[in-house]
Coordinates of C-alpha atoms in Angstrom, one line a residue:
M1 CA 45.4 32.4 69.7
R2 CA 43.3 35.0 71.6
T3 CA 40.7 36.9 69.6
D4 CA 40.4 40.7 70.1
K5 CA 37.2 41.4 71.9
T6 CA 36.8 44.8 70.3
S7 CA 36.5 43.3 66.8
V8 CA 34.0 40.7 68.1
L9 CA 31.8 43.3 69.8
F10 CA 31.8 45.9 67.2
P11 CA 32.4 44.4 63.8
G12 CA 32.5 46.9 60.9
R13 CA 32.0 49.9 63.3
I14 CA 33.5 53.2 62.1
Q15 CA 35.4 54.9 64.9
I16 CA 36.8 58.4 65.2
S17 CA 39.3 59.9 67.6
L18 CA 38.0 61.6 70.7
A19 CA 40.9 64.1 70.7
T20 CA 40.1 65.4 67.2
T21 CA 36.5 65.9 68.2
L22 CA 37.6 67.8 71.3
Y23 CA 39.9 70.1 69.3
V24 CA 37.0 71.0 66.9
G25 CA 34.7 71.7 69.9
V26 CA 37.3 74.0 71.5
V27 CA 37.7 76.0 68.3
L28 CA 33.9 76.5 68.1
L29 CA 33.7 77.6 71.7
M30 CA 36.5 80.1 71.2
L31 CA 34.6 81.6 68.2
M32 CA 31.4 81.8 70.2
G33 CA 33.3 83.4 73.1
G34 CA 34.7 86.1 70.9
L35 CA 31.3 86.9 69.6
A36 CA 29.9 87.1 73.1
V37 CA 32.7 89.5 74.2
W38 CA 32.2 91.7 71.2
L39 CA 28.4 92.0 71.8
S40 CA 28.6 92.4 75.6
T41 CA 31.4 95.0 75.9
P42 CA 29.1 98.0 75.5
L43 CA 26.7 96.6 78.0
L44 CA 29.4 95.9 80.6
D45 CA 30.7 99.5 80.2
G46 CA 27.3 100.8 81.1
I47 CA 27.0 98.5 84.1
V48 CA 30.4 99.6 85.4
K49 CA 29.5 103.2 85.1
K50 CA 26.3 102.7 87.1
A51 CA 28.1 100.6 89.7
R52 CA 30.7 103.3 90.3
Q53 CA 28.0 105.9 90.7
T54 CA 26.2 103.6 93.2
S55 CA 29.3 102.9 95.3
E56 CA 30.3 106.6 95.5
E57 CA 26.8 108.1 96.2
Q58 CA 24.3 105.5 97.5
L59 CA 26.3 102.9 99.4
P60 CA 27.8 105.3 102.0
Q61 CA 24.3 106.5 102.9
I62 CA 22.9 103.0 103.0
T63 CA 25.8 101.8 105.1
R64 CA 25.2 104.6 107.7
W65 CA 21.5 103.8 107.9
R66 CA 22.2 100.2 108.3
H67 CA 24.7 100.8 111.0
N68 CA 22.2 102.9 112.9
G69 CA 19.6 100.2 112.5
E70 CA 22.1 97.6 113.8
R71 CA 22.8 99.8 116.9
A72 CA 19.1 100.1 117.5
E73 CA 18.8 96.3 117.3
L74 CA 21.6 96.0 119.9
L75 CA 19.3 97.8 122.4
H76 CA 17.0 94.7 122.2
S77 CA 20.0 92.6 123.5
Y78 CA 20.8 95.1 126.3
I79 CA 17.1 95.2 127.4
N80 CA 16.9 91.4 127.6
T81 CA 20.3 91.3 129.5
V82 CA 19.0 93.7 132.2
F83 CA 15.8 91.7 132.4
W84 CA 17.2 88.2 132.6
V85 CA 20.6 88.5 134.2
E86 CA 20.6 88.7 138.0
D87 CA 24.3 89.8 138.3
P88 CA 24.3 93.5 139.1
L89 CA 27.7 94.1 137.5
I90 CA 26.6 92.6 134.1
A91 CA 23.3 94.6 134.3
R92 CA 25.3 97.8 134.9
Q93 CA 27.6 97.1 132.0
A94 CA 24.6 96.6 129.7
R95 CA 23.0 99.8 130.9
L96 CA 26.3 101.8 130.2
Q97 CA 26.6 100.2 126.7
A98 CA 23.0 101.1 125.9
Q99 CA 23.6 104.7 127.0
V100 CA 26.7 105.0 124.9
L101 CA 24.8 103.6 121.9
V102 CA 21.9 105.9 122.3
H103 CA 24.3 108.9 122.6
G104 CA 25.8 107.8 119.3
L105 CA 22.3 107.8 117.7
A106 CA 21.7 111.3 119.0
L107 CA 24.7 112.7 117.0
E108 CA 23.0 111.7 113.7
A109 CA 19.3 111.3 114.3
D110 CA 16.5 113.9 114.4
E111 CA 14.6 115.1 117.5
Q112 CA 11.8 112.5 117.2
I113 CA 14.3 109.7 117.2
N114 CA 16.1 111.2 120.2
R115 CA 12.9 111.3 122.2
Q116 CA 12.2 107.7 121.3
A117 CA 15.7 106.7 122.3
D118 CA 15.3 108.5 125.6
D119 CA 12.1 106.6 126.2
V120 CA 14.0 103.3 125.8
I121 CA 16.7 104.3 128.2
T122 CA 14.1 105.5 130.8
K123 CA 12.5 102.1 130.8
L124 CA 15.9 100.4 130.9
L125 CA 16.8 102.4 134.0
A126 CA 13.4 101.5 135.6
L127 CA 14.2 97.8 135.0
I128 CA 17.6 98.2 136.7
E129 CA 16.0 100.0 139.7
I130 CA 13.4 97.3 140.2
R131 CA 16.1 94.6 140.0
Q132 CA 18.0 96.4 142.7
Q133 CA 14.9 96.3 144.9
Q134 CA 14.5 92.6 144.2
R135 CA 18.1 91.9 145.2
Q136 CA 17.5 93.8 148.4
I137 CA 14.5 91.6 149.1
Q138 CA 16.5 88.5 148.4
Q139 CA 19.1 89.7 150.9
S140 CA 16.4 90.3 153.5
L141 CA 14.9 86.9 152.9
N142 CA 18.4 85.3 153.4
K143 CA 18.9 87.1 156.7
L144 CA 15.4 86.1 158.0
A145 CA 16.1 82.5 156.9
E146 CA 19.4 82.5 158.8
S147 CA 17.6 83.9 161.9
E148 CA 15.1 81.1 161.6
L149 CA 17.8 78.4 161.3
E150 CA 19.7 79.9 164.3
L151 CA 16.4 79.8 166.4
Y152 CA 15.8 76.2 165.3
E153 CA 19.3 75.1 166.3
S154 CA 18.9 76.8 169.7
L155 CA 15.5 75.1 170.3
A156 CA 16.1 71.7 168.8
P157 CA 18.1 70.2 171.7
S158 CA 15.4 71.0 174.3
L159 CA 12.4 69.7 172.2
M160 CA 10.9 66.2 172.2
L161 CA 11.3 64.6 168.8
E162 CA 7.6 63.6 168.7
S163 CA 6.1 66.9 169.9
P164 CA 4.0 68.9 167.4
F165 CA 6.2 72.0 168.1
Y166 CA 9.3 70.1 167.1
R167 CA 7.8 68.9 163.9
Q168 CA 6.6 72.5 163.1
S169 CA 10.1 73.9 163.9
H170 CA 11.6 71.3 161.6
A171 CA 9.2 72.3 158.8
I172 CA 10.2 76.0 159.3
S173 CA 13.9 75.0 159.1
R174 CA 13.3 73.2 155.8
F175 CA 11.5 76.2 154.5
A176 CA 14.2 78.6 155.6
A177 CA 16.8 76.4 153.9
S178 CA 14.8 76.6 150.6
T179 CA 14.8 80.4 150.7
T180 CA 18.5 80.8 151.2
D181 CA 19.3 80.2 147.5
T182 CA 16.4 81.8 145.6
S183 CA 16.5 83.1 142.0
I184 CA 14.4 86.0 140.7
H185 CA 13.5 84.1 137.5
N186 CA 13.8 80.4 138.6
S187 CA 12.1 80.4 142.0
D188 CA 8.4 79.8 142.4
W189 CA 7.5 82.8 144.5
G190 CA 3.8 82.0 144.5
H191 CA 4.5 78.5 145.8
L192 CA 6.8 80.0 148.5
Q193 CA 4.0 82.4 149.5
Q194 CA 1.5 79.6 149.8
E195 CA 3.9 77.5 151.8
I196 CA 4.7 80.3 154.3
T197 CA 1.0 81.1 154.7
S198 CA 0.3 77.5 155.5
I199 CA 3.2 77.4 158.1
I200 CA 2.0 80.6 159.7
D201 CA -1.6 79.2 160.0
S202 CA -0.3 76.0 161.5
L203 CA 2.0 77.8 163.9
S204 CA -0.8 80.1 165.0
A205 CA -3.1 77.2 165.7
L206 CA -0.3 75.5 167.7
A207 CA 0.1 78.5 170.0
A208 CA -2.9 77.5 172.1
D209 CA -1.6 73.9 172.5
E210 CA 1.9 74.8 173.5
P211 CA 1.8 77.6 176.1
L212 CA 5.3 76.7 177.3
Q213 CA 6.7 77.5 173.8
Q214 CA 4.8 80.8 173.4
T215 CA 7.9 82.9 173.3
A216 CA 9.6 80.8 170.6
I217 CA 6.3 80.6 168.6
N218 CA 6.1 84.4 168.7
Q219 CA 9.7 84.7 167.5
Y220 CA 8.9 82.3 164.6
L221 CA 5.7 84.2 163.7
S222 CA 7.6 87.5 163.7
L223 CA 10.2 86.2 161.3
L224 CA 7.7 84.4 159.1
Q225 CA 5.4 87.4 158.8
R226 CA 8.3 89.5 157.7
Q227 CA 9.2 86.9 155.1
S228 CA 5.6 86.8 153.9
R229 CA 5.6 90.5 153.4
S230 CA 8.9 90.3 151.5
L231 CA 7.5 87.5 149.3
T232 CA 4.4 89.5 148.5
Q233 CA 6.5 92.5 147.6
M234 CA 8.7 90.3 145.4
Q235 CA 5.7 89.1 143.4
V236 CA 4.5 92.6 142.8
L237 CA 8.0 93.7 141.6
I238 CA 8.2 90.7 139.3
E239 CA 4.9 91.7 137.6
Q240 CA 6.1 95.2 137.3
T241 CA 9.4 94.1 135.6
R242 CA 7.5 92.0 133.1
Q243 CA 5.3 95.0 132.1
I244 CA 8.3 97.4 131.8
H245 CA 10.2 94.7 129.9
V246 CA 7.4 94.5 127.3
Q247 CA 7.1 98.3 127.1
A248 CA 10.9 98.6 126.7
L249 CA 11.0 96.1 123.8
A250 CA 8.0 97.8 122.1
A251 CA 9.8 101.2 122.4
Q252 CA 13.0 99.6 121.0
Q253 CA 11.0 98.2 118.0
T254 CA 9.5 101.6 117.3
L255 CA 13.0 103.2 117.4
S256 CA 14.4 100.5 115.0
G257 CA 11.5 101.0 112.6
M258 CA 12.1 104.8 112.6
L259 CA 15.8 104.3 111.8
N260 CA 15.1 101.7 109.1
S261 CA 12.4 103.6 107.3
D262 CA 14.7 106.1 105.5
A263 CA 17.2 103.3 104.6
A264 CA 14.3 101.2 103.2
L265 CA 13.2 104.1 100.9
K266 CA 16.7 104.7 99.6
T267 CA 17.2 101.0 99.1
Q268 CA 14.0 100.8 97.1
Q269 CA 15.1 103.6 94.8
L270 CA 18.4 102.0 94.2
A271 CA 16.7 98.7 93.5
E272 CA 14.5 100.3 90.9
R273 CA 17.5 101.7 89.1
V274 CA 19.3 98.4 89.2
E275 CA 16.1 96.7 87.9
S276 CA 15.9 99.1 84.9
D277 CA 19.5 98.3 84.0
A278 CA 18.9 94.6 84.4
L279 CA 16.0 94.8 82.0
Q280 CA 18.2 96.4 79.4
V281 CA 20.9 93.8 79.9
R282 CA 18.3 91.0 79.6
T283 CA 17.1 92.3 76.3
Y284 CA 20.6 92.3 74.8
T285 CA 21.6 88.9 76.2
Q286 CA 18.6 86.9 75.3
I287 CA 19.9 86.3 71.8
L288 CA 23.3 85.1 73.1
L289 CA 21.7 82.9 75.7
S290 CA 19.5 81.3 73.1
I291 CA 22.5 80.6 70.9
F292 CA 24.5 79.2 73.8
A293 CA 21.5 77.2 75.0
L294 CA 21.1 75.6 71.6
L295 CA 24.7 74.7 71.3
G296 CA 24.8 73.6 74.9
T297 CA 21.8 71.3 74.4
V298 CA 23.4 69.7 71.4
S299 CA 26.8 69.4 73.2
V300 CA 25.2 67.8 76.2
I301 CA 23.2 65.3 74.2
C302 CA 26.3 64.4 72.1
F303 CA 28.5 64.2 75.3
H304 CA 25.9 62.0 77.0
V305 CA 25.4 59.6 74.1
L306 CA 28.9 59.5 72.8
V307 CA 31.1 60.0 75.9
L308 CA 29.3 59.8 79.2
K309 CA 27.1 56.8 78.4
P310 CA 30.1 54.5 77.6
I311 CA 32.0 55.8 80.6
L312 CA 29.1 55.2 82.9
H313 CA 28.7 51.8 81.4
A314 CA 32.3 51.0 82.2
T315 CA 31.9 52.5 85.7
R316 CA 29.0 50.3 86.5
A317 CA 31.1 47.4 85.3
L318 CA 33.8 48.4 87.7
D319 CA 31.3 48.8 90.5
S320 CA 30.0 45.3 89.8
V321 CA 33.6 44.1 90.0
G322 CA 34.1 45.8 93.3
L323 CA 30.9 44.4 94.8
G324 CA 31.5 40.9 93.5
T325 CA 28.4 40.9 91.3
P326 CA 28.2 39.7 87.7
L327 CA 29.2 42.2 85.0
P328 CA 26.2 43.9 83.3
P329 CA 25.3 43.0 79.7
D330 CA 27.5 44.7 77.2
T331 CA 25.0 46.8 75.1
C332 CA 27.1 50.0 74.7
R333 CA 28.7 50.7 71.4
P334 CA 31.4 53.4 71.8
L335 CA 32.0 55.7 68.8
F336 CA 35.4 56.8 69.9
S337 CA 38.4 54.5 69.7
E338 CA 39.7 55.6 73.1
L339 CA 36.5 54.7 74.9
N340 CA 36.4 51.4 73.0
A341 CA 39.8 50.6 74.5
I342 CA 38.6 51.4 78.0
V343 CA 35.6 49.1 77.6
Q344 CA 37.8 46.3 76.4
S345 CA 40.2 46.8 79.4
V346 CA 37.3 46.9 81.9
W347 CA 35.9 43.6 80.7
R348 CA 39.3 41.9 80.9
Y349 CA 39.9 43.3 84.3
G350 CA 36.4 42.2 85.5
E351 CA 37.1 38.6 84.6
V352 CA 40.3 38.5 86.7
A353 CA 38.9 40.7 89.6
T354 CA 35.8 38.6 89.9
E355 CA 37.8 35.4 90.4
L356 CA 40.1 37.2 92.9
H357 CA 37.2 38.7 94.8
N358 CA 35.5 35.4 95.3
T359 CA 38.8 33.8 96.4
N360 CA 39.5 36.6 98.9
A361 CA 35.9 36.4 100.3
E362 CA 36.3 32.7 101.0
L363 CA 39.7 33.2 102.6
R364 CA 38.5 36.1 104.7
E365 CA 35.5 34.1 106.0
L366 CA 37.6 31.1 106.8
S367 CA 40.1 33.3 108.7
Q368 CA 37.4 34.6 111.1
I369 CA 35.5 31.4 111.9
D370 CA 36.4 28.7 114.4
G371 CA 36.3 25.5 112.4
L372 CA 34.7 23.3 115.2
T373 CA 32.0 25.5 116.6
G374 CA 31.2 27.9 113.8
L375 CA 31.7 30.9 116.1
K376 CA 34.1 33.7 115.5
N377 CA 37.7 32.9 116.4
R378 CA 40.0 34.6 118.8
R379 CA 41.5 37.0 116.2
C380 CA 38.0 38.1 115.1
F381 CA 37.0 38.5 118.8
D382 CA 40.0 40.8 119.5
T383 CA 39.2 43.0 116.5
A384 CA 35.5 43.2 117.4
L385 CA 36.2 44.0 121.1
Q386 CA 38.5 46.9 120.0
S387 CA 35.9 48.1 117.6
E388 CA 33.1 48.0 120.1
Y389 CA 35.4 49.7 122.7
D390 CA 36.1 52.5 120.3
R391 CA 32.5 53.0 119.4
S392 CA 31.5 53.0 123.1
S393 CA 34.2 55.5 124.0
R394 CA 33.1 57.7 121.1
H395 CA 29.4 57.7 121.9
G396 CA 29.5 57.2 125.6
H397 CA 27.7 53.8 125.5
S398 CA 28.1 51.1 128.1
L399 CA 29.9 47.8 127.2
G400 CA 29.5 44.4 128.7
L401 CA 31.8 41.4 128.3
V402 CA 31.3 37.8 129.5
L403 CA 33.9 35.0 129.5
F404 CA 32.7 31.4 129.9
D405 CA 34.6 28.3 130.8
L406 CA 33.0 24.8 130.7
D407 CA 33.4 23.2 134.0
H408 CA 35.5 20.0 134.3
F409 CA 35.9 19.8 130.6
K410 CA 39.1 17.9 130.8
C411 CA 37.4 15.2 132.8
I412 CA 34.8 14.9 130.0
N413 CA 37.5 14.5 127.4
D414 CA 39.4 12.0 129.5
R415 CA 36.3 9.9 130.3
Y416 CA 34.2 10.1 127.1
G417 CA 36.8 11.0 124.5
H418 CA 37.5 14.1 122.5
L419 CA 34.7 13.5 120.0
L420 CA 32.1 13.8 122.7
G421 CA 34.0 16.8 124.1
D422 CA 33.7 18.4 120.6
D423 CA 30.0 17.8 120.7
C424 CA 29.8 19.6 124.1
L425 CA 31.7 22.6 122.6
K426 CA 29.4 22.7 119.6
A427 CA 26.3 22.4 121.8
F428 CA 27.4 25.3 124.0
A429 CA 28.4 27.4 120.9
D430 CA 24.9 26.9 119.5
L431 CA 23.5 28.1 122.8
L432 CA 25.7 31.3 122.7
K433 CA 24.5 32.0 119.1
Q434 CA 20.9 32.5 120.5
F435 CA 22.1 35.3 122.7
S436 CA 24.1 37.3 120.1
Q437 CA 21.5 38.4 117.7
R438 CA 21.6 42.2 118.3
S439 CA 23.8 44.6 116.3
G440 CA 27.3 44.6 117.7
E441 CA 26.8 41.5 119.9
M442 CA 29.2 38.7 119.1
A443 CA 29.9 35.2 120.5
A444 CA 33.4 33.8 119.9
R445 CA 35.5 30.8 120.9
Y446 CA 38.1 32.4 123.1
G447 CA 40.3 29.3 123.3
G448 CA 39.9 25.6 124.2
E449 CA 36.8 25.3 126.3
E450 CA 36.6 29.1 126.9
F451 CA 34.1 31.3 125.1
A452 CA 33.4 35.1 125.0
L453 CA 30.3 37.2 124.5
I454 CA 30.4 40.9 123.7
L455 CA 27.3 42.9 124.8
P456 CA 27.3 46.6 123.8
E457 CA 24.8 49.2 124.9
I458 CA 23.3 47.2 127.7
T459 CA 22.6 47.8 131.4
F460 CA 24.4 45.9 134.1
E461 CA 21.2 44.1 135.2
S462 CA 20.4 43.0 131.7
A463 CA 24.0 41.7 131.2
Q464 CA 23.7 39.7 134.4
N465 CA 20.3 38.3 133.4
I466 CA 21.8 37.1 130.0
A467 CA 24.8 35.5 131.6
E468 CA 22.6 33.8 134.2
K469 CA 20.2 32.5 131.4
I470 CA 23.2 31.1 129.5
R471 CA 24.5 29.4 132.7
Q472 CA 21.1 27.9 133.4
A473 CA 20.5 26.8 129.8
C474 CA 23.9 25.1 129.8
T475 CA 22.9 22.8 132.6
E476 CA 19.8 21.9 130.7
L477 CA 21.6 20.8 127.5
S478 CA 20.8 17.3 126.5
I479 CA 24.0 15.5 125.6
R480 CA 24.5 11.8 125.8
S481 CA 27.5 9.6 125.4
E482 CA 27.7 6.7 122.9
H483 CA 26.4 4.5 125.7
D484 CA 23.4 6.8 126.1
E485 CA 24.7 8.1 129.4
P486 CA 23.6 11.7 130.1
I487 CA 26.4 14.2 130.3
E488 CA 26.1 16.8 133.0
L489 CA 27.5 20.0 131.6
S490 CA 27.9 23.3 133.4
V491 CA 29.7 26.6 132.8
S492 CA 31.3 29.3 134.9
A493 CA 31.2 32.9 133.8
G494 CA 33.0 36.1 134.5
L495 CA 31.0 39.3 133.6
I496 CA 32.3 42.8 133.5
H497 CA 30.1 45.9 132.7
V498 CA 31.7 49.3 132.1
N499 CA 29.6 52.5 131.9
N500 CA 32.5 54.8 130.9
T501 CA 34.9 52.9 128.7
R502 CA 37.2 56.0 128.3
L503 CA 38.5 55.2 131.8
Y504 CA 39.5 51.6 131.1
P505 CA 41.5 50.2 128.1
P506 CA 40.3 47.0 126.5
E507 CA 43.2 45.1 128.1
A508 CA 41.9 46.1 131.6
I509 CA 38.3 45.1 130.7
L510 CA 39.5 41.7 129.4
R511 CA 41.7 41.2 132.5
E512 CA 38.9 42.0 134.9
A513 CA 36.5 39.6 133.1
D514 CA 39.1 36.9 133.4
A515 CA 39.6 37.7 137.1
A516 CA 35.8 37.4 137.6
L517 CA 35.9 34.0 135.8
Y518 CA 38.7 32.9 138.0
R519 CA 36.7 33.8 141.1
A520 CA 33.7 31.9 139.8
K521 CA 35.9 28.8 139.4
Q522 CA 37.4 29.2 142.9
Q523 CA 33.9 29.6 144.5
G524 CA 32.5 26.3 143.3
R525 CA 31.9 26.7 139.5
N526 CA 28.5 26.7 137.8
R527 CA 28.1 30.4 138.7
V528 CA 28.4 33.9 137.4
E529 CA 30.7 36.4 139.0
S530 CA 30.2 40.1 138.0
V531 CA 32.3 43.3 138.0
S532 CA 30.7 46.6 137.4
S533 CA 32.3 50.0 137.0
L534 CA 30.5 53.3 137.5
P535 CA 32.0 56.8 137.0
G536 CA 34.4 57.5 139.9
I537 CA 34.7 53.7 141.0
H538 CA 38.0 51.9 140.1
L539 CA 37.9 48.4 138.8
C540 CA 39.2 45.7 141.2
T541 CA 42.3 44.0 139.9
R542 CA 43.8 40.6 140.6
N543 CA 47.3 40.5 142.0

């Protein structure tokens, strides 16, 4: 006859109903809530009256001041747009938006703010004007570069490849090509100036040595000197735009500060009124808070000791069941009968679940392991390959797969027997285990004398190196027959390495690795055949 575990654990323990205790607690809370409403109603009426006054009188003014401040802050974005953007259409749109915004400020602000806003617009227009000059210089540089390239193309067929003038002309053409795609902000104008100065000096020194090319040298010098003047002017304009940009941002900050000063004052006054009301509310609510704090503390302590602690104890027991670890010692003594029933059920469930967990773990391990070699079996390999494929596709990692096939294994079985063949399989499996130590790597018996090795997050060269090491180590395995005859064992391997797994499904990867293994067999065995895929290159397939 089964003994009730509750009576054994808690003999003579007085227990009460949790539901009754909750009902009593709800009634007490309702009484305290009614007292709180009765005491707080006058205070809430006063707060509502002040809130209505604030929304009708103060908030509209604060909203208007804040709106003006936000519009002034937008000027900062427009100034940076004009300074950084090289597209004239975008700069023009930013200038028009800034003018519209400043016009809106003028409808509400005083004369001092108007003057400050006009100063911001003046500096913005100066930036736009300088940008226009810089774009004109860029166009001039492009035309000069095109002229230099045309001159080079007309001279190049008649020049000797080893002549100094040909080398100098080639250097000029490279420089011209570099100036056809310049950017106001991203181009190194100082470096271009130094480079063109060096070219002019070299070309001038070459004039005395090449009298037959004097006309072409003069044409080059004319074009290069005009480019040099344009580059010098561009550097001056860049420095001017930086200074005006700093001045425009400073003027915008001043305007923003002027617009926000009144709003800050009114906000401070409103905050002082709210603070005064809050102090009064705090005085009247301290008593209620003290009462609620006392009751809350007692309730929390009772809830923790009488309710939460037994529940947590039962939860830890359930966690232990889920993790397959032994149940914790039973030191909890529930006061309530409902919790006592839960504890009893948990311990009964734990005994059954622990046995079931241990059995399932053993079965799961056996279902994934090849009984002969101790490697993962084909089913586990398929699952792992799909998992690594999904992870590589998700994170953009590379994926390598190697298929191995022991050479002439049937001959070994026929000559020395299946027991020695099994020894060869186990020796090669032990070798593969040494090369599958990283996270995600897995060696598996693919079937018969075939094996597989998954190599995630690896370069093509590293995967080849590993496959070659395994092939070499296989030939060095020391296996002897029962007559102490050495067994020569070798392996053929097919390697595939994929940089972008999104382009190829797992079936294609496995098929290409098998095709590479087939080629290794056809080309003499004891070798590694590799297939690599890069973005834009299709995998080869076997008909």
